[in-house]
Short mmCIF file of C-alpha atoms in Angstrom, two decimals:
data_model
loop_
_atom_site.label_atom_id
_atom_site.label_comp_id
_atom_site.label_asym_id
_atom_site.label_seq_id
_atom_site.Cartn_x
_atom_site.Cartn_y
_atom_site.Cartn_z
CA GLY A 28 96.56 80.05 96.10
CA ALA A 29 94.24 80.98 99.14
CA VAL A 30 90.76 82.38 98.36
CA VAL A 31 89.82 85.28 100.56
CA SER A 32 86.54 87.14 100.16
CA GLN A 33 85.91 90.67 101.50
CA HIS A 34 82.74 92.70 101.68
CA PRO A 35 81.36 95.13 101.01
CA SER A 36 83.86 96.38 98.30
CA ARG A 37 82.58 99.74 98.50
CA VAL A 38 80.49 101.68 101.03
CA ILE A 39 79.33 105.33 101.62
CA CYS A 40 78.12 106.04 105.11
CA LYS A 41 77.11 109.26 107.18
CA SER A 42 79.46 110.63 109.62
CA GLY A 43 78.68 109.08 112.96
CA THR A 44 77.39 105.79 111.69
CA SER A 45 79.22 102.58 112.03
CA VAL A 46 80.30 100.27 109.18
CA LYS A 47 81.10 96.62 109.40
CA ILE A 48 83.67 95.05 107.02
CA GLU A 49 84.03 91.17 106.81
CA CYS A 50 86.70 89.02 105.65
CA ARG A 51 86.20 85.31 105.17
CA SER A 52 88.90 82.73 104.32
CA LEU A 53 87.04 80.37 101.69
CA ASP A 54 89.21 77.51 101.32
CA PHE A 55 91.40 77.35 104.44
CA GLN A 56 91.24 78.26 108.22
CA ALA A 57 92.61 81.43 109.59
CA THR A 58 93.54 81.78 113.01
CA THR A 59 94.89 85.19 112.39
CA MET A 60 93.87 87.99 110.13
CA PHE A 61 95.71 91.01 109.56
CA TRP A 62 94.09 94.21 108.84
CA TYR A 63 95.43 97.16 106.73
CA ARG A 64 94.45 100.58 105.94
CA GLN A 65 95.66 102.39 102.85
CA PHE A 66 95.10 106.24 102.33
CA PRO A 67 95.13 107.66 98.77
CA LYS A 68 98.65 107.54 97.13
CA GLN A 69 100.18 105.96 100.15
CA SER A 70 101.35 102.53 101.28
CA LEU A 71 99.35 99.71 103.26
CA MET A 72 99.80 100.23 106.94
CA LEU A 73 99.04 97.44 109.37
CA MET A 74 96.26 98.44 111.86
CA ALA A 75 95.65 95.43 113.88
CA THR A 76 95.64 91.67 114.03
CA SER A 77 92.64 89.67 114.90
CA ASN A 78 93.01 86.35 116.67
CA GLU A 79 90.49 83.61 116.90
CA GLY A 80 89.71 82.98 120.45
CA SER A 81 91.55 85.95 121.97
CA LYS A 82 91.59 89.65 121.80
CA ALA A 83 92.89 91.70 118.73
CA THR A 84 96.19 93.38 118.94
CA TYR A 85 96.41 96.85 117.77
CA GLU A 86 99.12 98.87 116.23
CA GLN A 87 100.57 102.06 117.83
CA GLY A 88 98.32 104.99 117.07
CA VAL A 89 95.18 102.84 116.14
CA GLU A 90 92.03 103.38 118.48
CA LYS A 91 90.94 100.07 119.64
CA ASP A 92 87.60 101.60 120.62
CA LYS A 93 87.01 103.04 117.23
CA PHE A 94 88.02 99.94 115.23
CA LEU A 95 86.42 97.03 116.76
CA ILE A 96 87.87 93.65 115.44
CA ASN A 97 86.38 90.30 116.10
CA HIS A 98 87.54 86.94 114.94
CA ALA A 99 84.29 84.95 115.08
CA SER A 100 85.52 81.87 113.68
CA LEU A 101 88.37 80.16 111.89
CA THR A 102 86.95 81.51 108.57
CA LEU A 103 85.64 84.99 109.63
CA SER A 104 87.32 88.21 110.78
CA THR A 105 85.28 91.52 111.01
CA LEU A 106 86.36 95.21 111.26
CA THR A 107 83.73 97.65 112.58
CA VAL A 108 84.49 101.36 112.09
CA THR A 109 82.33 102.93 114.80
CA SER A 110 81.39 106.49 114.80
CA ALA A 111 83.03 107.18 111.25
CA HIS A 112 84.17 110.48 110.34
CA PRO A 113 85.50 111.81 107.09
CA GLU A 114 89.14 111.09 108.04
CA ASP A 115 88.36 107.53 108.44
CA SER A 116 87.72 107.46 104.63
CA SER A 117 90.27 104.75 103.28
CA PHE A 118 90.73 101.52 101.63
CA TYR A 119 90.62 98.76 104.16
CA ILE A 120 91.99 95.28 103.43
CA CYS A 121 92.36 92.04 105.15
CA LEU A 122 95.27 89.65 104.67
CA PRO A 123 95.47 86.09 106.46
CA PRO A 124 98.78 84.80 106.88
CA GLN A 125 99.50 81.79 104.58
CA LEU A 126 102.94 80.93 105.77
CA GLY A 127 105.01 81.72 102.89
CA ASN A 128 102.70 80.98 100.13
CA GLY A 129 102.00 84.37 98.52
CA TYR A 130 99.94 86.11 101.08
CA THR A 131 96.55 86.45 99.30
CA PHE A 132 94.78 89.75 100.33
CA GLY A 133 91.05 90.08 100.36
CA SER A 134 89.73 92.46 97.57
CA GLY A 135 89.49 95.35 99.81
CA THR A 136 86.65 97.79 101.06
CA ARG A 137 86.68 101.32 99.84
CA LEU A 138 85.00 103.45 102.67
CA THR A 139 83.84 106.89 102.06
CA VAL A 140 82.57 108.85 105.00
CA VAL A 141 80.33 111.97 104.26
CA GLY B 1 110.17 100.01 110.89
CA GLU B 2 108.93 100.66 107.50
CA SER B 3 108.93 103.53 105.19
CA VAL B 4 105.40 104.55 104.62
CA GLY B 5 103.21 107.68 104.38
CA LEU B 6 105.06 109.45 101.61
CA HIS B 7 103.96 110.09 98.28
CA LEU B 8 104.67 107.67 95.67
CA PRO B 9 107.63 107.80 93.62
CA THR B 10 106.94 107.50 89.64
CA LEU B 11 108.65 105.55 87.03
CA SER B 12 107.75 106.20 83.38
CA VAL B 13 108.78 103.56 80.58
CA GLN B 14 108.44 103.18 77.15
CA GLU B 15 106.25 100.37 75.96
CA GLY B 16 108.49 97.37 75.05
CA ASP B 17 111.25 98.59 77.41
CA ASN B 18 112.38 96.73 80.28
CA SER B 19 111.26 98.40 83.79
CA ILE B 20 113.32 97.90 86.94
CA ILE B 21 111.58 98.94 90.27
CA ASN B 22 113.64 99.06 93.35
CA CYS B 23 112.86 98.59 96.97
CA ALA B 24 115.12 99.01 100.25
CA TYR B 25 113.82 96.79 103.00
CA SER B 26 114.43 97.40 106.74
CA ASN B 27 114.81 94.31 108.65
CA SER B 28 117.97 92.09 107.99
CA ALA B 29 116.22 89.05 109.57
CA SER B 30 113.39 89.17 106.96
CA ASP B 31 113.37 85.81 105.23
CA TYR B 32 110.41 86.26 102.63
CA PHE B 33 109.68 88.91 100.20
CA ILE B 34 106.94 89.52 97.82
CA TRP B 35 106.11 91.97 94.99
CA TYR B 36 102.60 93.17 94.48
CA LYS B 37 100.83 94.97 91.82
CA GLN B 38 98.01 97.19 92.69
CA GLU B 39 95.83 98.67 90.19
CA SER B 40 93.58 101.81 90.83
CA GLY B 41 90.60 100.88 93.19
CA LYS B 42 91.77 97.31 93.52
CA GLY B 43 93.67 95.40 96.37
CA PRO B 44 97.23 94.31 95.85
CA GLN B 45 97.83 91.22 93.49
CA PHE B 46 100.49 88.86 94.15
CA ILE B 47 103.30 89.09 91.27
CA ILE B 48 106.30 87.02 92.80
CA ASP B 49 108.10 86.01 95.77
CA ILE B 50 111.43 84.97 96.98
CA ARG B 51 112.94 83.48 99.99
CA SER B 52 116.37 84.69 101.66
CA ASN B 53 118.00 81.69 100.39
CA MET B 54 117.93 82.56 96.85
CA ASP B 55 119.20 85.93 95.13
CA LYS B 56 117.05 85.58 91.94
CA ARG B 57 113.82 84.17 91.01
CA GLN B 58 112.14 84.44 87.50
CA GLY B 59 108.46 84.27 86.56
CA GLN B 60 106.61 85.17 83.44
CA ARG B 61 108.19 88.29 82.08
CA VAL B 62 109.15 89.16 85.82
CA THR B 63 112.36 88.75 87.81
CA VAL B 64 112.93 89.47 91.43
CA LEU B 65 116.53 90.00 92.64
CA LEU B 66 117.40 89.96 96.23
CA ASN B 67 120.62 91.53 97.66
CA LYS B 68 120.70 90.69 101.50
CA THR B 69 124.10 92.49 101.93
CA VAL B 70 122.59 95.88 101.15
CA LYS B 71 118.88 94.96 101.93
CA HIS B 72 117.83 95.58 98.20
CA LEU B 73 115.02 94.01 96.32
CA SER B 74 114.34 94.68 92.67
CA LEU B 75 111.54 93.63 90.46
CA GLN B 76 112.33 93.62 86.72
CA ILE B 77 109.48 93.56 84.15
CA ALA B 78 110.50 92.51 80.58
CA ALA B 79 108.84 94.12 77.36
CA THR B 80 106.66 96.47 79.68
CA GLN B 81 103.08 96.73 78.40
CA PRO B 82 100.30 99.38 79.04
CA GLY B 83 98.62 96.87 81.24
CA ASP B 84 101.68 96.74 83.58
CA SER B 85 100.93 100.37 84.50
CA ALA B 86 100.02 100.33 88.26
CA VAL B 87 101.65 100.83 91.75
CA TYR B 88 103.92 98.32 92.71
CA PHE B 89 104.85 97.48 96.36
CA CYS B 90 107.45 95.22 97.80
CA ALA B 91 106.68 93.48 101.09
CA GLU B 92 108.88 91.82 103.68
CA ASN B 93 108.12 89.11 106.35
CA PRO B 94 110.35 90.22 109.23
CA ASN B 95 109.80 86.75 111.12
CA SER B 96 109.02 83.29 109.74
CA GLY B 97 105.62 82.28 109.97
CA ASN B 98 102.37 83.69 111.24
CA THR B 99 103.53 87.49 111.16
CA PRO B 100 102.29 90.47 109.10
CA LEU B 101 103.99 91.82 106.08
CA VAL B 102 105.80 95.21 106.08
CA PHE B 103 105.27 97.05 102.91
CA GLY B 104 107.70 99.44 101.35
CA LYS B 105 106.30 102.79 100.06
CA GLY B 106 105.28 101.88 96.56
CA THR B 107 106.39 103.04 93.13
CA ARG B 108 103.93 103.96 90.49
CA LEU B 109 104.78 102.57 86.93
CA SER B 110 103.40 104.48 84.03
CA VAL B 111 103.91 102.88 80.56
CA ILE B 112 104.05 105.26 77.67
CA ALA B 113 102.60 103.76 74.53
#
């Protein structure tokens, strides 16, 4: 299956700071990346979709100015949580589409804002 | 839409018994379905998938059943082991191709040794 690298795996930051999460597809090119968020004991919720060469699309209720998404190349997509607050503490995970071949997730990033 | 944001239901199973985890999906146009296993602190791990032109698919110790008539998906785990304890999510692809997966609410499987 596809190999997806996401880092950092875990980050603790102070309230008001920004955190960048990177997701790289290592053995294939991804023109699109789906970013999900998972709060404790809940399911995965789609936040936004990054698109190489164009603006990201955000799901309803997700603040585009707070969650900055950039698809810099065919192998790299980044999510930046700006001015993080404790309520942003969550598990963030990327998922490139693999057209029906298993949809392999990145390893996820556990963000804790203190 | 998807059913998310609720606390996870739990299934407790005796070690060695078979487990059946159920999922109702929302979109009758979905043509691809996946079951994921998620252990504490980790990302979802692919278990098995099935396309809408099939109603059953078997893997190693796992079987996925698809009933399109009632939009129901199930995951059967044979001879459940302690290592199977995790949260299991079903996911559907509402449209073929380059679209995000929609996840079910998840079920926590606890294996009693």
